[in-house]
mmCIF file of C-alpha atoms and ligand atoms in Angstrom:
data_model
loop_
_atom_site.group_PDB
_atom_site.id
_atom_site.type_symbol
_atom_site.label_atom_id
_atom_site.label_comp_id
_atom_site.label_asym_id
_atom_site.label_seq_id
_atom_site.Cartn_x
_atom_site.Cartn_y
_atom_site.Cartn_z
ATOM 1 C CA MET A 81 -60.118 -22.594 -5.154
ATOM 2 C CA ARG A 82 -58.495 -21.679 -8.463
ATOM 3 C CA LEU A 83 -60.854 -22.124 -11.415
ATOM 4 C CA TYR A 84 -60.119 -23.234 -14.953
ATOM 5 C CA GLY A 85 -62.086 -23.408 -18.178
ATOM 6 C CA GLY A 86 -62.206 -26.509 -20.346
ATOM 7 C CA ILE A 87 -63.436 -26.947 -23.920
ATOM 8 C CA GLU A 88 -63.983 -30.235 -25.682
ATOM 9 C CA ALA A 89 -64.074 -29.076 -29.295
ATOM 10 C CA GLY A 90 -65.536 -32.010 -31.194
ATOM 11 C CA GLY A 91 -66.586 -32.372 -34.807
ATOM 12 C CA THR A 92 -70.206 -33.003 -33.753
ATOM 13 C CA LYS A 93 -70.493 -31.271 -30.374
ATOM 14 C CA PHE A 94 -68.791 -28.748 -28.115
ATOM 15 C CA VAL A 95 -68.683 -29.176 -24.340
ATOM 16 C CA CYS A 96 -67.536 -26.270 -22.165
ATOM 17 C CA ALA A 97 -67.063 -26.393 -18.398
ATOM 18 C CA ILE A 98 -65.672 -24.351 -15.526
ATOM 19 C CA GLY A 99 -64.137 -25.929 -12.442
ATOM 20 C CA SER A 100 -61.018 -27.543 -11.095
ATOM 21 C CA SER A 101 -61.660 -31.329 -10.995
ATOM 22 C CA PRO A 102 -64.371 -33.989 -11.555
ATOM 23 C CA GLU A 103 -65.769 -33.194 -8.075
ATOM 24 C CA ASP A 104 -65.759 -29.464 -8.681
ATOM 25 C CA ILE A 105 -67.555 -28.550 -11.915
ATOM 26 C CA ARG A 106 -69.283 -25.173 -11.354
ATOM 27 C CA SER A 107 -70.974 -24.803 -14.712
ATOM 28 C CA GLU A 108 -71.240 -26.801 -17.930
ATOM 29 C CA VAL A 109 -72.826 -26.432 -21.362
ATOM 30 C CA ARG A 110 -73.096 -28.650 -24.469
ATOM 31 C CA PHE A 111 -74.185 -27.675 -27.969
ATOM 32 C CA PRO A 112 -73.809 -28.986 -31.520
ATOM 33 C CA THR A 113 -70.880 -27.926 -33.703
ATOM 34 C CA THR A 114 -72.227 -25.727 -36.496
ATOM 35 C CA GLU A 115 -70.161 -23.138 -38.375
ATOM 36 C CA PRO A 116 -67.138 -21.642 -36.579
ATOM 37 C CA ALA A 117 -68.389 -18.095 -35.830
ATOM 38 C CA GLU A 118 -71.617 -19.300 -34.245
ATOM 39 C CA THR A 119 -70.043 -22.199 -32.357
ATOM 40 C CA LEU A 120 -67.059 -20.290 -30.965
ATOM 41 C CA GLY A 121 -69.332 -17.317 -30.187
ATOM 42 C CA ARG A 122 -71.519 -19.504 -27.979
ATOM 43 C CA ALA A 123 -68.497 -20.896 -26.194
ATOM 44 C CA VAL A 124 -66.947 -17.464 -25.601
ATOM 45 C CA ASP A 125 -70.302 -16.197 -24.252
ATOM 46 C CA PHE A 126 -70.514 -19.086 -21.793
ATOM 47 C CA PHE A 127 -67.171 -18.170 -20.181
ATOM 48 C CA ARG A 128 -67.819 -14.410 -20.273
ATOM 49 C CA GLN A 129 -71.265 -14.705 -18.691
ATOM 50 C CA TYR A 130 -69.894 -16.908 -15.921
ATOM 51 C CA MET A 131 -67.098 -14.462 -15.118
ATOM 52 C CA ILE A 132 -69.463 -11.469 -15.131
ATOM 53 C CA LYS A 133 -72.133 -13.172 -12.994
ATOM 54 C CA THR A 134 -69.842 -14.675 -10.377
ATOM 55 C CA ARG A 135 -67.114 -12.016 -10.504
ATOM 56 C CA ASN A 136 -64.614 -14.894 -10.703
ATOM 57 C CA ARG A 137 -61.730 -14.969 -13.064
ATOM 58 C CA LEU A 138 -60.277 -18.120 -14.648
ATOM 59 C CA GLU A 139 -56.580 -19.013 -14.382
ATOM 60 C CA GLY A 140 -56.694 -20.289 -17.948
ATOM 61 C CA ILE A 141 -58.729 -22.172 -20.509
ATOM 62 C CA GLY A 142 -57.690 -25.546 -21.942
ATOM 63 C CA ILE A 143 -58.969 -26.738 -25.328
ATOM 64 C CA GLY A 144 -58.926 -30.324 -26.542
ATOM 65 C CA SER A 145 -59.811 -30.106 -30.211
ATOM 66 C CA PHE A 146 -60.458 -32.266 -33.226
ATOM 67 C CA GLY A 147 -57.630 -31.846 -35.653
ATOM 68 C CA PRO A 148 -55.236 -31.613 -37.110
ATOM 69 C CA VAL A 149 -54.182 -28.595 -35.031
ATOM 70 C CA ASP A 150 -51.018 -26.478 -35.044
ATOM 71 C CA LEU A 151 -49.357 -26.747 -31.622
ATOM 72 C CA ASP A 152 -46.003 -25.186 -32.512
ATOM 73 C CA PRO A 153 -45.709 -21.803 -30.732
ATOM 74 C CA GLY A 154 -43.199 -20.698 -33.385
ATOM 75 C CA SER A 155 -45.593 -21.289 -36.283
ATOM 76 C CA PRO A 156 -47.742 -18.578 -37.914
ATOM 77 C CA ASP A 157 -50.686 -20.995 -37.696
ATOM 78 C CA TYR A 158 -50.188 -21.704 -33.985
ATOM 79 C CA GLY A 159 -53.459 -22.261 -32.159
ATOM 80 C CA LYS A 160 -55.461 -23.054 -35.269
ATOM 81 C CA ILE A 161 -57.282 -26.092 -36.551
ATOM 82 C CA THR A 162 -55.387 -26.614 -39.828
ATOM 83 C CA THR A 163 -56.264 -28.807 -42.821
ATOM 84 C CA THR A 164 -59.494 -30.387 -41.578
ATOM 85 C CA PRO A 165 -61.904 -31.646 -44.236
ATOM 86 C CA LYS A 166 -64.753 -30.439 -41.968
ATOM 87 C CA ALA A 167 -66.593 -27.811 -44.044
ATOM 88 C CA GLY A 168 -65.801 -24.219 -43.054
ATOM 89 C CA TRP A 169 -63.382 -25.130 -40.246
ATOM 90 C CA ALA A 170 -60.000 -25.229 -42.013
ATOM 91 C CA PHE A 171 -57.587 -22.721 -40.392
ATOM 92 C CA THR A 172 -60.032 -21.663 -37.676
ATOM 93 C CA ASP A 173 -58.098 -19.743 -35.014
ATOM 94 C CA LEU A 174 -59.131 -21.240 -31.671
ATOM 95 C CA CYS A 175 -56.533 -19.790 -29.291
ATOM 96 C CA HIS A 176 -56.779 -16.202 -30.478
ATOM 97 C CA THR A 177 -60.596 -16.243 -30.487
ATOM 98 C CA PHE A 178 -60.775 -17.376 -26.862
ATOM 99 C CA GLU A 179 -57.886 -15.206 -25.617
ATOM 100 C CA GLN A 180 -59.489 -12.108 -27.134
ATOM 101 C CA GLY A 181 -63.051 -13.050 -26.224
ATOM 102 C CA THR A 182 -62.416 -13.945 -22.576
ATOM 103 C CA ALA A 183 -59.210 -12.036 -21.704
ATOM 104 C CA THR A 184 -57.869 -15.323 -20.322
ATOM 105 C CA PRO A 185 -54.757 -17.311 -21.336
ATOM 106 C CA VAL A 186 -55.499 -20.335 -23.498
ATOM 107 C CA ILE A 187 -53.723 -23.642 -24.108
ATOM 108 C CA LEU A 188 -54.606 -25.909 -27.033
ATOM 109 C CA ASP A 189 -53.957 -29.600 -27.603
ATOM 110 C CA THR A 190 -55.563 -32.455 -29.519
ATOM 111 C CA ASP A 191 -58.767 -33.977 -28.137
ATOM 112 C CA THR A 192 -56.960 -37.255 -27.514
ATOM 113 C CA ASN A 193 -53.923 -35.712 -25.803
ATOM 114 C CA ALA A 194 -56.285 -33.783 -23.514
ATOM 115 C CA ALA A 195 -58.343 -36.907 -22.768
ATOM 116 C CA ALA A 196 -55.128 -38.796 -22.050
ATOM 117 C CA LEU A 197 -54.018 -36.131 -19.578
ATOM 118 C CA GLY A 198 -57.405 -36.162 -17.825
ATOM 119 C CA GLU A 199 -57.188 -39.937 -17.386
ATOM 120 C CA GLY A 200 -53.732 -39.396 -15.867
ATOM 121 C CA PHE A 201 -54.978 -36.760 -13.415
ATOM 122 C CA TRP A 202 -58.151 -38.512 -12.253
ATOM 123 C CA GLY A 203 -58.870 -41.703 -14.216
ATOM 124 C CA ALA A 204 -57.378 -44.918 -15.562
ATOM 125 C CA ALA A 205 -53.752 -43.738 -15.729
ATOM 126 C CA ARG A 206 -53.432 -42.047 -12.358
ATOM 127 C CA ASP A 207 -49.796 -41.780 -11.275
ATOM 128 C CA LEU A 208 -48.422 -43.031 -14.612
ATOM 129 C CA ARG A 209 -45.934 -40.923 -16.580
ATOM 130 C CA ASP A 210 -45.900 -42.682 -19.959
ATOM 131 C CA TYR A 211 -49.096 -44.009 -21.470
ATOM 132 C CA VAL A 212 -51.413 -43.952 -24.480
ATOM 133 C CA TYR A 213 -55.111 -43.125 -24.791
ATOM 134 C CA LEU A 214 -56.695 -44.457 -27.983
ATOM 135 C CA THR A 215 -60.266 -43.740 -29.034
ATOM 136 C CA ILE A 216 -62.104 -45.895 -31.562
ATOM 137 C CA GLY A 217 -65.252 -44.083 -32.638
ATOM 138 C CA THR A 218 -66.217 -42.039 -35.701
ATOM 139 C CA GLY A 219 -62.487 -41.759 -36.252
ATOM 140 C CA ILE A 220 -59.520 -43.363 -34.533
ATOM 141 C CA GLY A 221 -57.106 -41.130 -32.662
ATOM 142 C CA GLY A 222 -54.484 -41.506 -30.003
ATOM 143 C CA GLY A 223 -52.960 -39.281 -27.345
ATOM 144 C CA LEU A 224 -49.528 -39.906 -25.885
ATOM 145 C CA VAL A 225 -48.335 -38.680 -22.512
ATOM 146 C CA THR A 226 -44.592 -38.932 -21.901
ATOM 147 C CA HIS A 227 -42.846 -37.750 -18.735
ATOM 148 C CA GLY A 228 -46.300 -36.636 -17.602
ATOM 149 C CA LYS A 229 -46.817 -34.230 -20.531
ATOM 150 C CA PRO A 230 -48.766 -34.513 -23.788
ATOM 151 C CA HIS A 231 -46.417 -35.360 -26.636
ATOM 152 C CA HIS A 232 -46.369 -33.188 -29.785
ATOM 153 C CA GLY A 233 -43.181 -33.855 -31.725
ATOM 154 C CA LEU A 234 -43.288 -32.747 -35.361
ATOM 155 C CA ILE A 235 -47.052 -32.099 -35.287
ATOM 156 C CA HIS A 236 -48.821 -34.527 -32.964
ATOM 157 C CA PRO A 237 -49.390 -38.278 -33.115
ATOM 158 C CA GLU A 238 -51.939 -39.574 -35.637
ATOM 159 C CA MET A 239 -52.199 -43.138 -34.380
ATOM 160 C CA GLY A 240 -55.398 -43.817 -36.290
ATOM 161 C CA HIS A 241 -53.572 -43.638 -39.598
ATOM 162 C CA VAL A 242 -50.923 -46.303 -39.028
ATOM 163 C CA ARG A 243 -50.824 -48.994 -41.694
ATOM 164 C CA LEU A 244 -51.588 -52.577 -40.704
ATOM 165 C CA PRO A 245 -51.219 -55.924 -42.456
ATOM 166 C CA HIS A 246 -54.491 -56.386 -44.377
ATOM 167 C CA SER A 247 -55.268 -59.760 -45.885
ATOM 168 C CA ARG A 248 -57.747 -59.200 -48.689
ATOM 169 C CA GLU A 249 -58.532 -62.910 -48.665
ATOM 170 C CA GLU A 250 -59.760 -62.764 -45.083
ATOM 171 C CA ASP A 251 -61.131 -59.220 -45.377
ATOM 172 C CA PRO A 252 -61.831 -58.002 -48.929
ATOM 173 C CA PHE A 253 -63.070 -54.629 -47.598
ATOM 174 C CA ASP A 254 -61.076 -51.747 -49.159
ATOM 175 C CA GLY A 255 -61.261 -49.390 -46.177
ATOM 176 C CA ILE A 256 -62.740 -45.882 -46.049
ATOM 177 C CA CYS A 257 -59.959 -43.456 -45.101
ATOM 178 C CA PRO A 258 -60.069 -40.633 -47.676
ATOM 179 C CA PHE A 259 -56.258 -40.379 -47.492
ATOM 180 C CA HIS A 260 -55.114 -44.008 -47.162
ATOM 181 C CA GLY A 261 -58.007 -46.381 -47.793
ATOM 182 C CA ASP A 262 -57.068 -49.299 -45.568
ATOM 183 C CA CYS A 263 -55.163 -47.637 -42.708
ATOM 184 C CA PHE A 264 -56.251 -48.514 -39.127
ATOM 185 C CA GLU A 265 -59.052 -45.907 -39.149
ATOM 186 C CA GLY A 266 -60.077 -46.910 -42.669
ATOM 187 C CA LEU A 267 -60.490 -50.529 -41.571
ATOM 188 C CA ALA A 268 -61.626 -50.358 -37.955
ATOM 189 C CA SER A 269 -63.482 -47.108 -37.109
ATOM 190 C CA GLY A 270 -67.223 -47.205 -36.394
ATOM 191 C CA PRO A 271 -68.117 -46.004 -39.921
ATOM 192 C CA ALA A 272 -65.731 -48.637 -41.373
ATOM 193 C CA ILE A 273 -67.592 -51.374 -39.502
ATOM 194 C CA GLN A 274 -70.870 -49.979 -40.790
ATOM 195 C CA ALA A 275 -69.585 -49.791 -44.386
ATOM 196 C CA ARG A 276 -68.309 -53.384 -44.180
ATOM 197 C CA THR A 277 -71.434 -54.929 -42.642
ATOM 198 C CA GLN A 278 -74.076 -52.516 -44.003
ATOM 199 C CA GLN A 279 -75.343 -52.104 -40.442
ATOM 200 C CA PRO A 280 -74.591 -49.544 -37.710
ATOM 201 C CA ALA A 281 -71.836 -50.941 -35.469
ATOM 202 C CA GLU A 282 -73.983 -50.564 -32.357
ATOM 203 C CA SER A 283 -76.694 -52.790 -33.850
ATOM 204 C CA LEU A 284 -74.409 -55.803 -34.427
ATOM 205 C CA PRO A 285 -74.642 -58.678 -31.935
ATOM 206 C CA ALA A 286 -71.644 -59.488 -29.728
ATOM 207 C CA TYR A 287 -71.108 -62.788 -31.587
ATOM 208 C CA HIS A 288 -70.968 -61.205 -35.081
ATOM 209 C CA PRO A 289 -67.794 -62.324 -36.938
ATOM 210 C CA VAL A 290 -66.784 -58.697 -37.596
ATOM 211 C CA TRP A 291 -65.658 -58.360 -33.960
ATOM 212 C CA GLU A 292 -62.987 -61.016 -34.453
ATOM 213 C CA LEU A 293 -61.632 -58.970 -37.354
ATOM 214 C CA GLU A 294 -61.957 -55.757 -35.356
ATOM 215 C CA ALA A 295 -60.070 -57.241 -32.386
ATOM 216 C CA ASN A 296 -57.354 -58.343 -34.780
ATOM 217 C CA TYR A 297 -56.814 -54.838 -36.220
ATOM 218 C CA ILE A 298 -56.872 -53.240 -32.781
ATOM 219 C CA ALA A 299 -54.367 -55.799 -31.495
ATOM 220 C CA LEU A 300 -52.050 -55.185 -34.463
ATOM 221 C CA ALA A 301 -52.143 -51.441 -33.798
ATOM 222 C CA LEU A 302 -51.540 -51.903 -30.057
ATOM 223 C CA THR A 303 -48.652 -54.266 -30.737
ATOM 224 C CA ASN A 304 -47.058 -51.537 -32.863
ATOM 225 C CA LEU A 305 -47.659 -48.958 -30.134
ATOM 226 C CA VAL A 306 -46.109 -51.238 -27.500
ATOM 227 C CA CYS A 307 -43.036 -51.756 -29.683
ATOM 228 C CA THR A 308 -42.576 -48.101 -30.670
ATOM 229 C CA LEU A 309 -43.649 -46.137 -27.568
ATOM 230 C CA SER A 310 -43.308 -48.650 -24.730
ATOM 231 C CA PRO A 311 -46.284 -47.211 -22.817
ATOM 232 C CA GLN A 312 -46.936 -48.233 -19.216
ATOM 233 C CA ARG A 313 -50.637 -48.630 -20.039
ATOM 234 C CA ILE A 314 -53.004 -48.289 -23.011
ATOM 235 C CA ILE A 315 -56.497 -46.884 -22.420
ATOM 236 C CA LEU A 316 -59.027 -47.864 -25.105
ATOM 237 C CA GLY A 317 -62.119 -45.653 -25.396
ATOM 238 C CA GLY A 318 -64.668 -44.476 -27.959
ATOM 239 C CA GLY A 319 -68.054 -45.764 -29.038
ATOM 240 C CA VAL A 320 -66.804 -48.990 -30.632
ATOM 241 C CA MET A 321 -65.198 -50.096 -27.346
ATOM 242 C CA GLN A 322 -68.699 -50.182 -25.835
ATOM 243 C CA GLN A 323 -68.472 -53.700 -27.292
ATOM 244 C CA THR A 324 -66.764 -54.839 -24.122
ATOM 245 C CA GLN A 325 -66.250 -58.365 -25.457
ATOM 246 C CA LEU A 326 -63.429 -56.774 -27.498
ATOM 247 C CA PHE A 327 -61.244 -56.212 -24.425
ATOM 248 C CA PRO A 328 -60.392 -59.864 -23.631
ATOM 249 C CA MET A 329 -60.049 -60.634 -27.365
ATOM 250 C CA VAL A 330 -57.622 -57.750 -27.909
ATOM 251 C CA ARG A 331 -55.586 -58.602 -24.791
ATOM 252 C CA MET A 332 -55.150 -62.221 -25.858
ATOM 253 C CA LYS A 333 -54.211 -61.300 -29.424
ATOM 254 C CA VAL A 334 -51.651 -58.738 -28.248
ATOM 255 C CA GLN A 335 -50.010 -61.416 -26.096
ATOM 256 C CA LEU A 336 -49.980 -63.840 -29.036
ATOM 257 C CA MET A 337 -48.596 -61.260 -31.482
ATOM 258 C CA LEU A 338 -45.823 -60.137 -29.132
ATOM 259 C CA ASN A 339 -45.047 -63.824 -28.519
ATOM 260 C CA GLY A 340 -43.249 -63.317 -25.213
ATOM 261 C CA TYR A 341 -40.718 -60.881 -26.651
ATOM 262 C CA ILE A 342 -41.616 -57.861 -24.498
ATOM 263 C CA HIS A 343 -40.474 -59.219 -21.165
ATOM 264 C CA ALA A 344 -42.715 -57.286 -18.773
ATOM 265 C CA PRO A 345 -45.207 -58.637 -16.195
ATOM 266 C CA ALA A 346 -47.698 -55.969 -17.408
ATOM 267 C CA ILE A 347 -47.955 -57.880 -20.679
ATOM 268 C CA LEU A 348 -47.117 -61.440 -19.692
ATOM 269 C CA GLU A 349 -49.166 -61.602 -16.461
ATOM 270 C CA THR A 350 -51.425 -58.609 -15.783
ATOM 271 C CA ILE A 351 -52.479 -57.532 -19.264
ATOM 272 C CA ASP A 352 -56.023 -56.885 -17.973
ATOM 273 C CA GLN A 353 -54.534 -53.887 -16.125
ATOM 274 C CA PHE A 354 -52.422 -52.880 -19.130
ATOM 275 C CA ILE A 355 -55.175 -52.613 -21.766
ATOM 276 C CA VAL A 356 -58.080 -50.930 -19.975
ATOM 277 C CA PRO A 357 -61.228 -48.870 -20.580
ATOM 278 C CA PRO A 358 -61.266 -45.159 -19.613
ATOM 279 C CA ARG A 359 -62.630 -44.133 -16.214
ATOM 280 C CA LEU A 360 -63.834 -40.579 -16.799
ATOM 281 C CA GLY A 361 -66.862 -41.488 -18.933
ATOM 282 C CA GLN A 362 -69.060 -38.792 -20.490
ATOM 283 C CA ARG A 363 -66.958 -35.892 -19.229
ATOM 284 C CA ALA A 364 -63.556 -37.285 -20.264
ATOM 285 C CA GLY A 365 -63.018 -34.723 -23.031
ATOM 286 C CA VAL A 366 -63.878 -31.613 -21.077
ATOM 287 C CA LEU A 367 -62.125 -32.835 -17.912
ATOM 288 C CA GLY A 368 -59.040 -33.477 -20.013
ATOM 289 C CA ALA A 369 -59.196 -29.873 -21.187
ATOM 290 C CA ILE A 370 -59.413 -28.680 -17.564
ATOM 291 C CA ALA A 371 -56.440 -30.922 -16.684
ATOM 292 C CA LEU A 372 -54.521 -29.319 -19.551
ATOM 293 C CA ALA A 373 -55.294 -25.820 -18.232
ATOM 294 C CA ARG A 374 -54.337 -26.858 -14.702
ATOM 295 C CA GLN A 375 -51.056 -28.388 -15.810
ATOM 296 C CA THR A 376 -50.228 -25.285 -17.875
ATOM 297 C CA PHE A 377 -51.460 -22.420 -15.706
ATOM 298 C CA HIS A 378 -51.265 -23.709 -12.151
ATOM 299 C CA PRO A 379 -49.036 -21.166 -10.464
ATOM 300 C CA LYS A 380 -45.876 -22.742 -9.078
ATOM 301 C CA GLY A 381 -44.923 -22.603 -5.424
HETATM 302 P P1 ADP B 499 -67.064 -39.650 -31.718
HETATM 303 O O1 ADP B 499 -65.953 -40.494 -32.211
HETATM 304 O O2 ADP B 499 -67.870 -39.024 -32.827
HETATM 305 O O3 ADP B 499 -66.639 -38.656 -30.678
HETATM 306 P P2 ADP B 499 -68.052 -42.037 -30.401
HETATM 307 O O4 ADP B 499 -66.762 -42.307 -29.702
HETATM 308 O O5 ADP B 499 -69.303 -42.281 -29.636
HETATM 309 O O6 ADP B 499 -68.132 -40.562 -30.957
HETATM 310 O O7 ADP B 499 -68.057 -42.942 -31.694
HETATM 311 C C1 ADP B 499 -69.155 -43.048 -32.538
HETATM 312 C C2 ADP B 499 -68.964 -44.321 -33.376
HETATM 313 O O8 ADP B 499 -68.989 -45.445 -32.490
HETATM 314 C C3 ADP B 499 -70.064 -44.550 -34.391
HETATM 315 O O9 ADP B 499 -69.469 -44.985 -35.604
HETATM 316 C C4 ADP B 499 -70.913 -45.663 -33.794
HETATM 317 O O10 ADP B 499 -71.420 -46.512 -34.804
HETATM 318 C C5 ADP B 499 -69.931 -46.398 -32.911
HETATM 319 N N1 ADP B 499 -70.608 -46.935 -31.726
HETATM 320 C C6 ADP B 499 -71.276 -46.233 -30.791
HETATM 321 N N2 ADP B 499 -71.790 -47.065 -29.850
HETATM 322 C C7 ADP B 499 -71.420 -48.318 -30.199
HETATM 323 C C8 ADP B 499 -71.635 -49.625 -29.649
HETATM 324 N N3 ADP B 499 -72.344 -49.794 -28.539
HETATM 325 N N4 ADP B 499 -71.087 -50.666 -30.285
HETATM 326 C C9 ADP B 499 -70.375 -50.499 -31.413
HETATM 327 N N5 ADP B 499 -70.160 -49.322 -31.987
HETATM 328 C C10 ADP B 499 -70.662 -48.232 -31.396
HETATM 329 ZN ZN1 ZN B 500 -55.812 -42.905 -42.920
#
């Protein structure tokens, strides 16, 4: 069995694993994200120790990272986290650190693109070629897979920062995005809900009026994604979507907003299979990174 490394590089925690699929994880480690040298050092050690102990080599290591990241192989900053506001992490060189430290080829993508790919390999988007994975948590981010591959384009999608109609009569909240104020993330992320209600999102009851507002913003964003990207499915994950009452609310609002214009059974009839929760659970990030390594380094033939 060919083995791959996967790294979920998150702003609060790192998860590293070695294996080939959800049924074949040989080793796994999780630790908090501190400063870059210490954090990356621990991750490099994990892979090195495994290779030394088992005398196995890895075909490649996939990284799904918080961003923004530079994914353009022609750029001098390729393989780095770029302009993150996270203290100490701006222009941290991920690819080079792991290539040097483990003598293994490395492929980097955004955390959401990697999670999207993992859901396509083993989860809620199996056998689909064109779909979106959106996470609504501490931030809001989206991954896009087209023709079976993560989409980059100019940089990579930043779906959390789309602008949405915001009625200040219905919702006087200004929003908390440091760049845009009331973009999607500024209005609808977990911390935005907390800032608006003065209570942690997870402590609010299912009947709290903020969920109606939340479902409205999510539905507006999804409507825009449907109209711009025409995905075959949209997977909605992240801590906020633990409020499962949001799913039927969002589905109904998307149908109302599109108003019959997108003439597809997936939207008109079976929208409960079009807007869905993820299936990979706790390991989605790191499995996505392994999927990325497999897709990139799996020898042909
Ligand atoms: P991260 O985005 O940091 O990777 P999560 O996806 O778990 O992590 O998102 C954390 C955010 O989700 C926090 O703002 C938290 O308040 C919110 N959250 C977590 N659980 C719930 C819940 N059950 N209901 C509503 N919000 C939640
Ligand atoms: Zn923003």
